[in-house]
């Protein structure tokens, strides 16, 4: 027994040393295109670039304008929007993200932003869905820039004429998350009671309107200053979290869409119907990140789910053309209207991200690209 323990100790020690060496070497070899391309671009455009982690390292720089391949469209970006996703990448947090390929010492991808809206400037020879001059919106890494290239069959759709570029740019991550969370994970049915925790933020303002369009009886949770905003989106009931804890209420909900995760799973379960669904979207501010931070919540949800009668699970948004088109139709028919809190210029992306990082955006924060 003693010999066995000795061997286990030695194996664990060797594994630990190997892991340490692996991380150490990986850390010092970690590089990005800031180290590789130092020359001036031949066909420049402006874009936000960050060579090192941290908001202070964001800068507006000249980079090479992208050229569409045969299956892509080139979009002149008119507006882009900011998501908590962006500050996770700027800060490289939770730190485990760095180990999982985002870049150990430096960000591997030096470009930022995902959500965009703009006008198609050129199309590849295989593209039939779009033509130059079309106004579109969608998602593509590096959207904080004057131009993006996007595969025509990917996450891009025609912009409805009745919404602005700023509104269209706010849809991709937040709108898709709300739609897929309610429709695919929550399976919301007409007449069901749905609670949206964090109803006044990017995802929440879309979720309230989408849940109403599904015919649900919707309760929105927000702070006092956002009660009127959330009410104006059509909710049936508002809970002001500074005065009332929704998990202590006598009401039972068929679906909880949780954008905040400030209540434990057991507390949320208390206010779910026996067959109710808890949909974990996200939560956790910059001071709650650490090594794993908000990733504990989906782990806990996965562990609890098999032991309770309710369905409890996390969802990850999957941007795609079909759902962007559904959202475009909802906006066209007036069922959904994106809520814009503030707009910033491309050069002000750091300020815009700093604002979103505070966790109290009222709807979406948008970058106007001139
Ligand atoms: N799983 C996915 O695929 C996915 C996709 C998108 C986003 N997310 C995650 O989902 C979360 C929400 O995203 P978002 O874009 O909606 O963020 P956001 O626009 O920054 O909104 C945050 C909102 O949370 C509200 N809030 C803060 N504390 C609250 C509390 N105690 N109770 C109720 N509301 C509270 C804030 O309202 P007040 O000012 O009133 O406090 C604010 O409106 C983020 O953590 C994001 O990373 C996940």
mmCIF file of C-alpha atoms and ligand atoms in Angstrom:
data_model
loop_
_atom_site.group_PDB
_atom_site.id
_atom_site.type_symbol
_atom_site.label_atom_id
_atom_site.label_comp_id
_atom_site.label_asym_id
_atom_site.label_seq_id
_atom_site.Cartn_x
_atom_site.Cartn_y
_atom_site.Cartn_z
ATOM 1 C CA UNK A 1 0.000 0.000 0.000
ATOM 2 C CA UNK A 2 2.809 2.371 0.986
ATOM 3 C CA UNK A 3 4.631 1.588 -2.296
ATOM 4 C CA UNK A 4 1.456 2.173 -4.292
ATOM 5 C CA UNK A 5 0.907 5.563 -2.630
ATOM 6 C CA UNK A 6 4.550 6.447 -3.329
ATOM 7 C CA UNK A 7 4.077 5.637 -7.028
ATOM 8 C CA UNK A 8 0.804 7.603 -7.259
ATOM 9 C CA UNK A 9 2.584 10.567 -5.641
ATOM 10 C CA UNK A 10 5.461 10.315 -8.165
ATOM 11 C CA UNK A 11 3.092 10.088 -11.168
ATOM 12 C CA UNK A 12 1.037 13.073 -9.933
ATOM 13 C CA UNK A 13 4.237 15.049 -9.354
ATOM 14 C CA UNK A 14 5.548 14.284 -12.862
ATOM 15 C CA UNK A 15 2.169 15.217 -14.385
ATOM 16 C CA UNK A 16 2.144 18.487 -12.432
ATOM 17 C CA UNK A 17 5.693 19.331 -13.570
ATOM 18 C CA UNK A 18 4.789 18.507 -17.200
ATOM 19 C CA UNK A 19 1.651 20.682 -16.970
ATOM 20 C CA UNK A 20 3.706 23.517 -15.471
ATOM 21 C CA UNK A 21 6.353 23.252 -18.231
ATOM 22 C CA UNK A 22 3.613 23.079 -20.878
ATOM 23 C CA UNK A 23 1.917 26.250 -19.572
ATOM 24 C CA UNK A 24 5.260 28.033 -19.037
ATOM 25 C CA UNK A 25 6.492 27.305 -22.574
ATOM 26 C CA UNK A 26 3.045 28.065 -24.018
ATOM 27 C CA UNK A 27 2.966 31.363 -22.137
ATOM 28 C CA UNK A 28 6.297 32.589 -23.490
ATOM 29 C CA UNK A 29 5.620 31.322 -27.019
ATOM 30 C CA UNK A 30 2.188 33.027 -27.016
ATOM 31 C CA UNK A 31 2.181 35.556 -29.847
ATOM 32 C CA UNK A 32 -0.126 37.341 -32.282
ATOM 33 C CA UNK A 33 -0.088 39.204 -35.588
ATOM 34 C CA UNK A 34 1.139 42.405 -33.870
ATOM 35 C CA UNK A 35 4.491 40.592 -33.565
ATOM 36 C CA UNK A 36 4.407 39.295 -37.137
ATOM 37 C CA UNK A 37 3.149 42.161 -39.320
ATOM 38 C CA UNK A 38 4.914 45.410 -38.687
ATOM 39 C CA UNK A 39 4.769 47.005 -42.159
ATOM 40 C CA UNK A 40 2.140 49.588 -43.217
ATOM 41 C CA UNK A 41 -0.978 48.101 -44.874
ATOM 42 C CA UNK A 42 -1.196 48.524 -48.671
ATOM 43 C CA UNK A 43 -4.968 49.064 -48.688
ATOM 44 C CA UNK A 44 -5.742 50.403 -45.226
ATOM 45 C CA UNK A 45 -8.943 50.688 -43.204
ATOM 46 C CA UNK A 46 -9.492 51.736 -39.601
ATOM 47 C CA UNK A 47 -10.113 49.043 -36.999
ATOM 48 C CA UNK A 48 -9.843 48.535 -33.265
ATOM 49 C CA UNK A 49 -6.802 46.416 -32.460
ATOM 50 C CA UNK A 50 -5.367 45.138 -29.186
ATOM 51 C CA UNK A 51 -1.942 43.551 -29.011
ATOM 52 C CA UNK A 52 -2.045 42.815 -25.267
ATOM 53 C CA UNK A 53 -4.835 42.094 -22.798
ATOM 54 C CA UNK A 54 -6.423 45.069 -21.016
ATOM 55 C CA UNK A 55 -8.686 47.927 -22.009
ATOM 56 C CA UNK A 56 -5.747 50.361 -21.970
ATOM 57 C CA UNK A 57 -4.198 48.450 -24.885
ATOM 58 C CA UNK A 58 -7.060 49.036 -27.330
ATOM 59 C CA UNK A 59 -6.190 51.358 -30.184
ATOM 60 C CA UNK A 60 -7.685 52.556 -33.447
ATOM 61 C CA UNK A 61 -5.194 51.478 -36.112
ATOM 62 C CA UNK A 62 -4.766 51.153 -39.865
ATOM 63 C CA UNK A 63 -5.039 47.512 -40.890
ATOM 64 C CA UNK A 64 -5.368 45.767 -44.235
ATOM 65 C CA UNK A 65 -8.865 46.110 -45.717
ATOM 66 C CA UNK A 66 -10.271 42.581 -46.182
ATOM 67 C CA UNK A 67 -10.932 41.151 -49.639
ATOM 68 C CA UNK A 68 -13.930 38.829 -50.030
ATOM 69 C CA UNK A 69 -13.331 35.324 -51.345
ATOM 70 C CA UNK A 70 -15.722 33.675 -53.842
ATOM 71 C CA UNK A 71 -18.271 32.817 -51.092
ATOM 72 C CA UNK A 72 -18.081 36.062 -49.121
ATOM 73 C CA UNK A 73 -19.545 39.545 -49.128
ATOM 74 C CA UNK A 74 -17.603 42.688 -48.256
ATOM 75 C CA UNK A 75 -19.650 44.931 -45.951
ATOM 76 C CA UNK A 76 -18.985 48.593 -45.279
ATOM 77 C CA UNK A 77 -19.798 48.705 -41.567
ATOM 78 C CA UNK A 78 -22.157 51.521 -40.555
ATOM 79 C CA UNK A 79 -22.675 50.433 -36.945
ATOM 80 C CA UNK A 80 -21.477 47.737 -34.541
ATOM 81 C CA UNK A 81 -22.614 46.844 -31.035
ATOM 82 C CA UNK A 82 -20.853 45.994 -27.793
ATOM 83 C CA UNK A 83 -21.539 42.858 -25.738
ATOM 84 C CA UNK A 84 -20.153 41.574 -22.423
ATOM 85 C CA UNK A 85 -18.465 39.029 -24.739
ATOM 86 C CA UNK A 86 -16.135 41.835 -25.894
ATOM 87 C CA UNK A 87 -14.803 42.698 -22.443
ATOM 88 C CA UNK A 88 -14.246 39.000 -21.687
ATOM 89 C CA UNK A 89 -11.881 38.926 -24.684
ATOM 90 C CA UNK A 90 -10.258 42.298 -23.914
ATOM 91 C CA UNK A 91 -9.515 41.207 -20.336
ATOM 92 C CA UNK A 92 -8.886 37.562 -21.217
ATOM 93 C CA UNK A 93 -11.195 36.497 -18.388
ATOM 94 C CA UNK A 94 -12.130 34.141 -16.892
ATOM 95 C CA UNK A 95 -8.453 33.197 -17.147
ATOM 96 C CA UNK A 96 -9.239 29.632 -18.185
ATOM 97 C CA UNK A 97 -10.231 31.117 -21.575
ATOM 98 C CA UNK A 98 -6.555 31.920 -22.131
ATOM 99 C CA UNK A 99 -5.632 28.274 -21.587
ATOM 100 C CA UNK A 100 -8.432 27.180 -23.898
ATOM 101 C CA UNK A 101 -6.912 28.851 -26.951
ATOM 102 C CA UNK A 102 -7.696 32.562 -26.634
ATOM 103 C CA UNK A 103 -4.000 33.232 -26.010
ATOM 104 C CA UNK A 104 -1.954 32.590 -22.869
ATOM 105 C CA UNK A 105 0.145 35.775 -22.668
ATOM 106 C CA UNK A 106 -1.351 37.833 -25.512
ATOM 107 C CA UNK A 107 -4.690 37.639 -27.333
ATOM 108 C CA UNK A 108 -4.279 35.397 -30.400
ATOM 109 C CA UNK A 109 -6.918 37.338 -32.296
ATOM 110 C CA UNK A 110 -6.092 41.031 -32.108
ATOM 111 C CA UNK A 111 -9.393 42.247 -33.534
ATOM 112 C CA UNK A 112 -12.565 42.933 -31.568
ATOM 113 C CA UNK A 113 -16.323 43.204 -31.936
ATOM 114 C CA UNK A 114 -18.846 40.799 -33.416
ATOM 115 C CA UNK A 115 -22.188 42.470 -34.177
ATOM 116 C CA UNK A 116 -22.394 44.663 -37.257
ATOM 117 C CA UNK A 117 -24.781 46.344 -39.684
ATOM 118 C CA UNK A 118 -23.803 47.973 -42.952
ATOM 119 C CA UNK A 119 -24.004 48.014 -46.723
ATOM 120 C CA UNK A 120 -22.700 45.337 -49.074
ATOM 121 C CA UNK A 121 -19.883 46.821 -51.161
ATOM 122 C CA UNK A 122 -18.782 43.752 -53.133
ATOM 123 C CA UNK A 123 -19.705 40.079 -53.455
ATOM 124 C CA UNK A 124 -17.711 36.958 -54.342
ATOM 125 C CA UNK A 125 -18.495 35.173 -57.627
ATOM 126 C CA UNK A 126 -20.479 32.346 -55.946
ATOM 127 C CA UNK A 127 -22.727 34.685 -53.930
ATOM 128 C CA UNK A 128 -26.376 34.767 -54.979
ATOM 129 C CA UNK A 129 -28.054 35.825 -51.717
ATOM 130 C CA UNK A 130 -26.802 39.439 -51.668
ATOM 131 C CA UNK A 131 -25.764 42.153 -54.116
ATOM 132 C CA UNK A 132 -23.784 45.383 -53.773
ATOM 133 C CA UNK A 133 -25.935 48.084 -52.197
ATOM 134 C CA UNK A 134 -27.937 45.691 -49.938
ATOM 135 C CA UNK A 135 -28.212 46.779 -46.312
ATOM 136 C CA UNK A 136 -27.410 43.849 -44.018
ATOM 137 C CA UNK A 137 -26.759 42.959 -40.393
ATOM 138 C CA UNK A 138 -25.168 40.027 -38.640
ATOM 139 C CA UNK A 139 -22.146 38.752 -36.763
ATOM 140 C CA UNK A 140 -18.480 38.527 -37.672
ATOM 141 C CA UNK A 141 -15.301 38.705 -35.547
ATOM 142 C CA UNK A 142 -13.500 42.034 -35.969
ATOM 143 C CA UNK A 143 -16.696 44.082 -36.397
ATOM 144 C CA UNK A 144 -15.185 47.168 -34.720
ATOM 145 C CA UNK A 145 -13.834 48.233 -38.118
ATOM 146 C CA UNK A 146 -14.748 50.044 -41.307
ATOM 147 C CA UNK A 147 -15.186 46.793 -43.251
ATOM 148 C CA UNK A 148 -15.859 43.111 -42.603
ATOM 149 C CA UNK A 149 -16.001 40.104 -44.909
ATOM 150 C CA UNK A 150 -18.683 37.528 -44.162
ATOM 151 C CA UNK A 151 -19.544 34.204 -45.778
ATOM 152 C CA UNK A 152 -22.844 34.920 -47.539
ATOM 153 C CA UNK A 153 -24.418 31.761 -46.100
ATOM 154 C CA UNK A 154 -23.248 32.579 -42.570
ATOM 155 C CA UNK A 155 -24.677 34.848 -39.884
ATOM 156 C CA UNK A 156 -25.877 37.723 -42.054
ATOM 157 C CA UNK A 157 -29.357 38.808 -43.204
ATOM 158 C CA UNK A 158 -31.053 41.695 -44.980
ATOM 159 C CA UNK A 159 -31.779 44.668 -42.719
ATOM 160 C CA UNK A 160 -35.475 45.574 -42.530
ATOM 161 C CA UNK A 161 -36.030 49.070 -43.933
ATOM 162 C CA UNK A 162 -37.922 50.264 -40.839
ATOM 163 C CA UNK A 163 -34.946 49.950 -38.478
ATOM 164 C CA UNK A 164 -31.738 51.975 -38.349
ATOM 165 C CA UNK A 165 -28.212 50.602 -38.804
ATOM 166 C CA UNK A 166 -27.663 51.202 -35.064
ATOM 167 C CA UNK A 167 -30.711 49.103 -34.171
ATOM 168 C CA UNK A 168 -29.778 46.378 -36.655
ATOM 169 C CA UNK A 169 -26.220 46.234 -35.303
ATOM 170 C CA UNK A 170 -27.549 45.502 -31.834
ATOM 171 C CA UNK A 171 -29.326 42.278 -32.810
ATOM 172 C CA UNK A 172 -26.830 39.490 -33.505
ATOM 173 C CA UNK A 173 -25.646 38.247 -30.089
ATOM 174 C CA UNK A 174 -28.360 39.655 -27.812
ATOM 175 C CA UNK A 175 -31.334 38.984 -30.107
ATOM 176 C CA UNK A 176 -30.187 35.487 -31.081
ATOM 177 C CA UNK A 177 -29.509 34.606 -27.425
ATOM 178 C CA UNK A 178 -32.968 35.753 -26.363
ATOM 179 C CA UNK A 179 -34.671 33.956 -29.264
ATOM 180 C CA UNK A 180 -32.831 30.650 -28.861
ATOM 181 C CA UNK A 181 -33.054 30.764 -25.055
ATOM 182 C CA UNK A 182 -36.833 31.195 -25.095
ATOM 183 C CA UNK A 183 -37.715 29.120 -28.154
ATOM 184 C CA UNK A 184 -35.192 26.244 -28.135
ATOM 185 C CA UNK A 185 -34.277 25.860 -24.445
ATOM 186 C CA UNK A 186 -37.330 27.370 -22.729
ATOM 187 C CA UNK A 187 -39.774 26.020 -25.359
ATOM 188 C CA UNK A 188 -42.077 28.876 -24.374
ATOM 189 C CA UNK A 189 -45.764 28.304 -25.174
ATOM 190 C CA UNK A 190 -48.617 30.842 -25.291
ATOM 191 C CA UNK A 191 -50.046 31.555 -21.841
ATOM 192 C CA UNK A 192 -46.967 30.285 -19.978
ATOM 193 C CA UNK A 193 -45.476 32.363 -17.200
ATOM 194 C CA UNK A 194 -41.961 33.498 -18.110
ATOM 195 C CA UNK A 195 -39.567 35.410 -15.859
ATOM 196 C CA UNK A 196 -36.654 37.340 -17.367
ATOM 197 C CA UNK A 197 -33.965 38.127 -14.787
ATOM 198 C CA UNK A 198 -31.974 41.112 -16.079
ATOM 199 C CA UNK A 199 -34.826 42.393 -18.255
ATOM 200 C CA UNK A 200 -33.283 45.820 -18.925
ATOM 201 C CA UNK A 201 -29.966 44.723 -20.475
ATOM 202 C CA UNK A 202 -29.014 43.775 -24.028
ATOM 203 C CA UNK A 203 -30.397 40.230 -23.935
ATOM 204 C CA UNK A 204 -33.223 41.114 -21.545
ATOM 205 C CA UNK A 205 -34.797 43.868 -23.664
ATOM 206 C CA UNK A 206 -34.959 41.470 -26.634
ATOM 207 C CA UNK A 207 -36.162 38.589 -24.447
ATOM 208 C CA UNK A 208 -39.092 40.532 -22.980
ATOM 209 C CA UNK A 209 -40.381 41.443 -26.446
ATOM 210 C CA UNK A 210 -39.794 37.992 -27.956
ATOM 211 C CA UNK A 211 -41.503 36.240 -25.027
ATOM 212 C CA UNK A 212 -44.492 38.577 -25.443
ATOM 213 C CA UNK A 213 -44.594 37.796 -29.181
ATOM 214 C CA UNK A 214 -44.793 34.073 -28.225
ATOM 215 C CA UNK A 215 -47.925 34.896 -26.196
ATOM 216 C CA UNK A 216 -46.349 34.399 -22.756
ATOM 217 C CA UNK A 217 -47.249 36.169 -19.540
ATOM 218 C CA UNK A 218 -43.956 37.950 -18.908
ATOM 219 C CA UNK A 219 -42.359 39.174 -15.681
ATOM 220 C CA UNK A 220 -39.255 41.344 -15.968
ATOM 221 C CA UNK A 221 -36.750 41.794 -13.132
ATOM 222 C CA UNK A 222 -34.805 45.075 -13.122
ATOM 223 C CA UNK A 223 -33.773 47.951 -10.861
ATOM 224 C CA UNK A 224 -35.949 50.956 -9.983
ATOM 225 C CA UNK A 225 -34.547 53.235 -12.675
ATOM 226 C CA UNK A 226 -35.430 50.702 -15.389
ATOM 227 C CA UNK A 227 -38.977 49.848 -14.317
ATOM 228 C CA UNK A 228 -40.548 52.260 -16.832
ATOM 229 C CA UNK A 229 -38.257 51.085 -19.644
ATOM 230 C CA UNK A 230 -39.116 47.415 -19.045
ATOM 231 C CA UNK A 231 -42.827 48.244 -18.736
ATOM 232 C CA UNK A 232 -42.658 50.116 -22.056
ATOM 233 C CA UNK A 233 -41.471 46.882 -23.724
ATOM 234 C CA UNK A 234 -44.811 45.259 -22.921
ATOM 235 C CA UNK A 235 -44.168 43.121 -19.814
ATOM 236 C CA UNK A 236 -47.172 42.045 -17.780
ATOM 237 C CA UNK A 237 -45.387 42.377 -14.422
ATOM 238 C CA UNK A 238 -42.210 44.096 -13.244
ATOM 239 C CA UNK A 239 -40.194 43.140 -10.173
ATOM 240 C CA UNK A 240 -37.861 45.838 -8.883
ATOM 241 C CA UNK A 241 -34.946 43.823 -7.505
ATOM 242 C CA UNK A 242 -33.975 46.609 -5.106
ATOM 243 C CA UNK A 243 -37.325 46.124 -3.320
ATOM 244 C CA UNK A 244 -38.298 42.512 -3.915
ATOM 245 C CA UNK A 245 -36.510 39.179 -4.334
ATOM 246 C CA UNK A 246 -38.210 37.200 -7.124
ATOM 247 C CA UNK A 247 -37.119 33.897 -5.574
ATOM 248 C CA UNK A 248 -39.189 34.643 -2.463
ATOM 249 C CA UNK A 249 -42.374 35.305 -4.420
ATOM 250 C CA UNK A 250 -45.477 33.075 -4.221
ATOM 251 C CA UNK A 251 -45.670 33.060 -8.025
ATOM 252 C CA UNK A 252 -44.449 29.994 -9.970
ATOM 253 C CA UNK A 253 -42.922 30.285 -13.438
ATOM 254 C CA UNK A 254 -42.839 27.857 -16.377
ATOM 255 C CA UNK A 255 -39.593 29.357 -17.682
ATOM 256 C CA UNK A 256 -36.881 31.473 -16.075
ATOM 257 C CA UNK A 257 -34.383 33.105 -18.441
ATOM 258 C CA UNK A 258 -31.465 34.113 -16.232
ATOM 259 C CA UNK A 259 -29.150 36.833 -17.566
ATOM 260 C CA UNK A 260 -27.714 37.676 -14.138
ATOM 261 C CA UNK A 261 -27.217 34.453 -12.079
ATOM 262 C CA UNK A 262 -27.260 36.402 -8.825
ATOM 263 C CA UNK A 263 -29.574 33.838 -7.197
ATOM 264 C CA UNK A 264 -28.665 30.221 -6.476
ATOM 265 C CA UNK A 265 -30.125 27.425 -8.571
ATOM 266 C CA UNK A 266 -32.054 26.119 -5.572
ATOM 267 C CA UNK A 267 -33.578 29.548 -4.994
ATOM 268 C CA UNK A 268 -34.601 29.770 -8.660
ATOM 269 C CA UNK A 269 -35.954 26.216 -8.568
ATOM 270 C CA UNK A 270 -38.240 27.227 -5.699
ATOM 271 C CA UNK A 271 -40.223 29.519 -8.018
ATOM 272 C CA UNK A 272 -40.325 27.121 -10.985
ATOM 273 C CA UNK A 273 -43.376 24.936 -11.685
ATOM 274 C CA UNK A 274 -42.666 21.181 -11.221
ATOM 275 C CA UNK A 275 -41.939 20.802 -14.960
ATOM 276 C CA UNK A 276 -40.518 24.316 -15.362
ATOM 277 C CA UNK A 277 -37.347 25.202 -17.252
ATOM 278 C CA UNK A 278 -34.416 27.254 -16.011
ATOM 279 C CA UNK A 279 -32.337 28.681 -18.867
ATOM 280 C CA UNK A 280 -28.933 29.956 -17.814
ATOM 281 C CA UNK A 281 -27.680 32.704 -20.100
ATOM 282 C CA UNK A 282 -24.855 34.327 -18.168
ATOM 283 C CA UNK A 283 -23.808 36.702 -15.468
ATOM 284 C CA UNK A 284 -20.822 37.817 -13.452
ATOM 285 C CA UNK A 285 -19.049 41.161 -13.647
ATOM 286 C CA UNK A 286 -15.329 41.820 -14.225
ATOM 287 C CA UNK A 287 -14.558 41.367 -10.515
ATOM 288 C CA UNK A 288 -16.133 37.917 -10.418
ATOM 289 C CA UNK A 289 -14.013 36.275 -13.131
ATOM 290 C CA UNK A 290 -10.896 34.656 -11.593
ATOM 291 C CA UNK A 291 -9.717 31.400 -13.147
ATOM 292 C CA UNK A 292 -13.132 29.873 -13.832
ATOM 293 C CA UNK A 293 -15.574 32.513 -12.526
ATOM 294 C CA UNK A 294 -18.960 32.381 -14.258
ATOM 295 C CA UNK A 295 -18.203 28.954 -15.750
ATOM 296 C CA UNK A 296 -19.065 27.414 -12.372
ATOM 297 C CA UNK A 297 -22.744 28.192 -12.956
ATOM 298 C CA UNK A 298 -23.185 25.857 -15.963
ATOM 299 C CA UNK A 299 -21.229 23.138 -14.126
ATOM 300 C CA UNK A 300 -23.530 23.437 -11.097
ATOM 301 C CA UNK A 301 -26.588 23.474 -13.388
ATOM 302 C CA UNK A 302 -25.409 20.280 -15.123
ATOM 303 C CA UNK A 303 -24.829 18.548 -11.774
ATOM 304 C CA UNK A 304 -28.208 19.532 -10.293
ATOM 305 C CA UNK A 305 -30.368 18.937 -13.353
ATOM 306 C CA UNK A 306 -30.540 15.083 -13.202
ATOM 307 C CA UNK A 307 -31.797 15.191 -9.597
ATOM 308 C CA UNK A 308 -34.746 17.586 -10.012
ATOM 309 C CA UNK A 309 -38.021 17.427 -11.918
ATOM 310 C CA UNK A 310 -37.328 20.711 -13.698
ATOM 311 C CA UNK A 311 -35.080 21.141 -16.738
ATOM 312 C CA UNK A 312 -32.080 23.259 -15.813
ATOM 313 C CA UNK A 313 -29.460 24.057 -18.406
ATOM 314 C CA UNK A 314 -27.139 26.552 -19.976
ATOM 315 C CA UNK A 315 -27.487 27.801 -23.517
ATOM 316 C CA UNK A 316 -24.832 29.072 -25.898
ATOM 317 C CA UNK A 317 -26.063 31.342 -28.647
ATOM 318 C CA UNK A 318 -25.465 30.094 -32.170
ATOM 319 C CA UNK A 319 -25.558 32.942 -34.706
ATOM 320 C CA UNK A 320 -27.046 31.850 -38.001
ATOM 321 C CA UNK A 321 -28.825 33.292 -41.005
ATOM 322 C CA UNK A 322 -32.145 31.549 -40.348
ATOM 323 C CA UNK A 323 -32.587 33.058 -36.890
ATOM 324 C CA UNK A 324 -31.331 36.484 -37.994
ATOM 325 C CA UNK A 325 -34.032 36.397 -40.698
ATOM 326 C CA UNK A 326 -36.660 35.456 -38.084
ATOM 327 C CA UNK A 327 -35.526 38.418 -35.974
ATOM 328 C CA UNK A 328 -35.589 40.661 -39.071
ATOM 329 C CA UNK A 329 -39.227 39.624 -39.663
ATOM 330 C CA UNK A 330 -40.076 40.337 -36.010
ATOM 331 C CA UNK A 331 -38.565 43.820 -36.348
ATOM 332 C CA UNK A 332 -40.216 44.402 -39.714
ATOM 333 C CA UNK A 333 -43.630 43.588 -38.225
ATOM 334 C CA UNK A 334 -42.976 45.763 -35.169
ATOM 335 C CA UNK A 335 -43.030 42.841 -32.681
ATOM 336 C CA UNK A 336 -39.450 43.570 -31.668
ATOM 337 C CA UNK A 337 -37.733 46.950 -31.513
ATOM 338 C CA UNK A 338 -34.081 47.037 -30.385
ATOM 339 C CA UNK A 339 -33.471 49.341 -27.424
ATOM 340 C CA UNK A 340 -30.386 51.531 -27.674
ATOM 341 C CA UNK A 341 -28.853 52.966 -24.547
ATOM 342 C CA UNK A 342 -25.852 54.933 -25.873
ATOM 343 C CA UNK A 343 -23.859 55.349 -29.054
ATOM 344 C CA UNK A 344 -20.103 55.893 -29.313
ATOM 345 C CA UNK A 345 -17.706 56.539 -32.206
ATOM 346 C CA UNK A 346 -15.271 53.883 -33.455
ATOM 347 C CA UNK A 347 -12.425 55.713 -31.712
ATOM 348 C CA UNK A 348 -14.428 55.522 -28.452
ATOM 349 C CA UNK A 349 -14.734 51.710 -28.336
ATOM 350 C CA UNK A 350 -12.665 51.563 -25.084
ATOM 351 C CA UNK A 351 -15.149 53.911 -23.345
ATOM 352 C CA UNK A 352 -18.085 51.912 -24.730
ATOM 353 C CA UNK A 353 -16.639 48.620 -23.438
ATOM 354 C CA UNK A 354 -15.835 50.227 -20.083
ATOM 355 C CA UNK A 355 -19.485 51.268 -19.805
ATOM 356 C CA UNK A 356 -20.837 47.789 -20.672
ATOM 357 C CA UNK A 357 -18.332 46.273 -18.227
ATOM 358 C CA UNK A 358 -20.082 48.110 -15.381
ATOM 359 C CA UNK A 359 -23.052 45.762 -15.952
ATOM 360 C CA UNK A 360 -25.833 48.357 -16.028
ATOM 361 C CA UNK A 361 -26.460 48.984 -19.724
ATOM 362 C CA UNK A 362 -30.066 49.822 -20.557
ATOM 363 C CA UNK A 363 -30.553 47.868 -23.771
ATOM 364 C CA UNK A 364 -27.669 47.950 -26.225
ATOM 365 C CA UNK A 365 -24.529 50.061 -26.546
ATOM 366 C CA UNK A 366 -23.727 50.828 -30.159
ATOM 367 C CA UNK A 367 -20.682 52.038 -32.095
ATOM 368 C CA UNK A 368 -21.404 54.292 -35.039
ATOM 369 C CA UNK A 369 -18.857 53.866 -37.821
ATOM 370 C CA UNK A 370 -18.567 56.857 -40.142
HETATM 371 N N1 LIG B 1 -24.888 32.147 -23.152
HETATM 372 C C1 LIG B 1 -24.745 32.980 -24.170
HETATM 373 O O1 LIG B 1 -24.661 32.554 -25.326
HETATM 374 C C2 LIG B 1 -24.727 34.451 -23.903
HETATM 375 C C3 LIG B 1 -25.010 35.346 -24.937
HETATM 376 C C4 LIG B 1 -25.063 36.703 -24.643
HETATM 377 C C5 LIG B 1 -24.794 37.153 -23.362
HETATM 378 N N2 LIG B 1 -24.463 36.250 -22.395
HETATM 379 C C6 LIG B 1 -24.204 36.693 -21.021
HETATM 380 O O2 LIG B 1 -25.456 37.106 -20.479
HETATM 381 C C7 LIG B 1 -25.270 38.161 -19.561
HETATM 382 C C8 LIG B 1 -26.184 39.319 -19.932
HETATM 383 O O3 LIG B 1 -25.798 39.852 -21.185
HETATM 384 P P1 LIG B 1 -26.354 41.267 -21.649
HETATM 385 O O4 LIG B 1 -25.801 41.517 -22.998
HETATM 386 O O5 LIG B 1 -27.805 41.342 -21.437
HETATM 387 O O6 LIG B 1 -25.633 42.214 -20.564
HETATM 388 P P2 LIG B 1 -25.858 43.760 -20.294
HETATM 389 O O7 LIG B 1 -26.430 44.404 -21.504
HETATM 390 O O8 LIG B 1 -24.584 44.275 -19.724
HETATM 391 O O9 LIG B 1 -27.004 43.835 -19.182
HETATM 392 C C9 LIG B 1 -26.810 43.659 -17.880
HETATM 393 C C10 LIG B 1 -28.164 43.932 -17.180
HETATM 394 O O10 LIG B 1 -28.191 43.212 -15.985
HETATM 395 C C11 LIG B 1 -28.992 43.953 -15.086
HETATM 396 N N3 LIG B 1 -28.707 43.583 -13.709
HETATM 397 C C12 LIG B 1 -27.577 43.762 -13.008
HETATM 398 N N4 LIG B 1 -27.752 43.282 -11.749
HETATM 399 C C13 LIG B 1 -29.019 42.797 -11.698
HETATM 400 C C14 LIG B 1 -29.789 42.141 -10.703
HETATM 401 N N5 LIG B 1 -29.300 41.926 -9.485
HETATM 402 N N6 LIG B 1 -31.046 41.751 -10.997
HETATM 403 C C15 LIG B 1 -31.573 41.966 -12.232
HETATM 404 N N7 LIG B 1 -30.900 42.594 -13.217
HETATM 405 C C16 LIG B 1 -29.635 42.989 -12.949
HETATM 406 C C17 LIG B 1 -28.639 45.387 -15.353
HETATM 407 O O11 LIG B 1 -29.734 46.202 -14.960
HETATM 408 P P3 LIG B 1 -29.661 47.284 -13.778
HETATM 409 O O12 LIG B 1 -28.859 48.430 -14.295
HETATM 410 O O13 LIG B 1 -31.080 47.601 -13.534
HETATM 411 O O14 LIG B 1 -28.981 46.615 -12.600
HETATM 412 C C18 LIG B 1 -28.406 45.408 -16.863
HETATM 413 O O15 LIG B 1 -29.551 45.874 -17.531
HETATM 414 C C19 LIG B 1 -23.787 38.500 -19.611
HETATM 415 O O16 LIG B 1 -23.147 37.856 -18.525
HETATM 416 C C20 LIG B 1 -23.304 37.905 -20.912
HETATM 417 O O17 LIG B 1 -21.930 37.539 -20.866
HETATM 418 C C21 LIG B 1 -24.423 34.926 -22.636
#
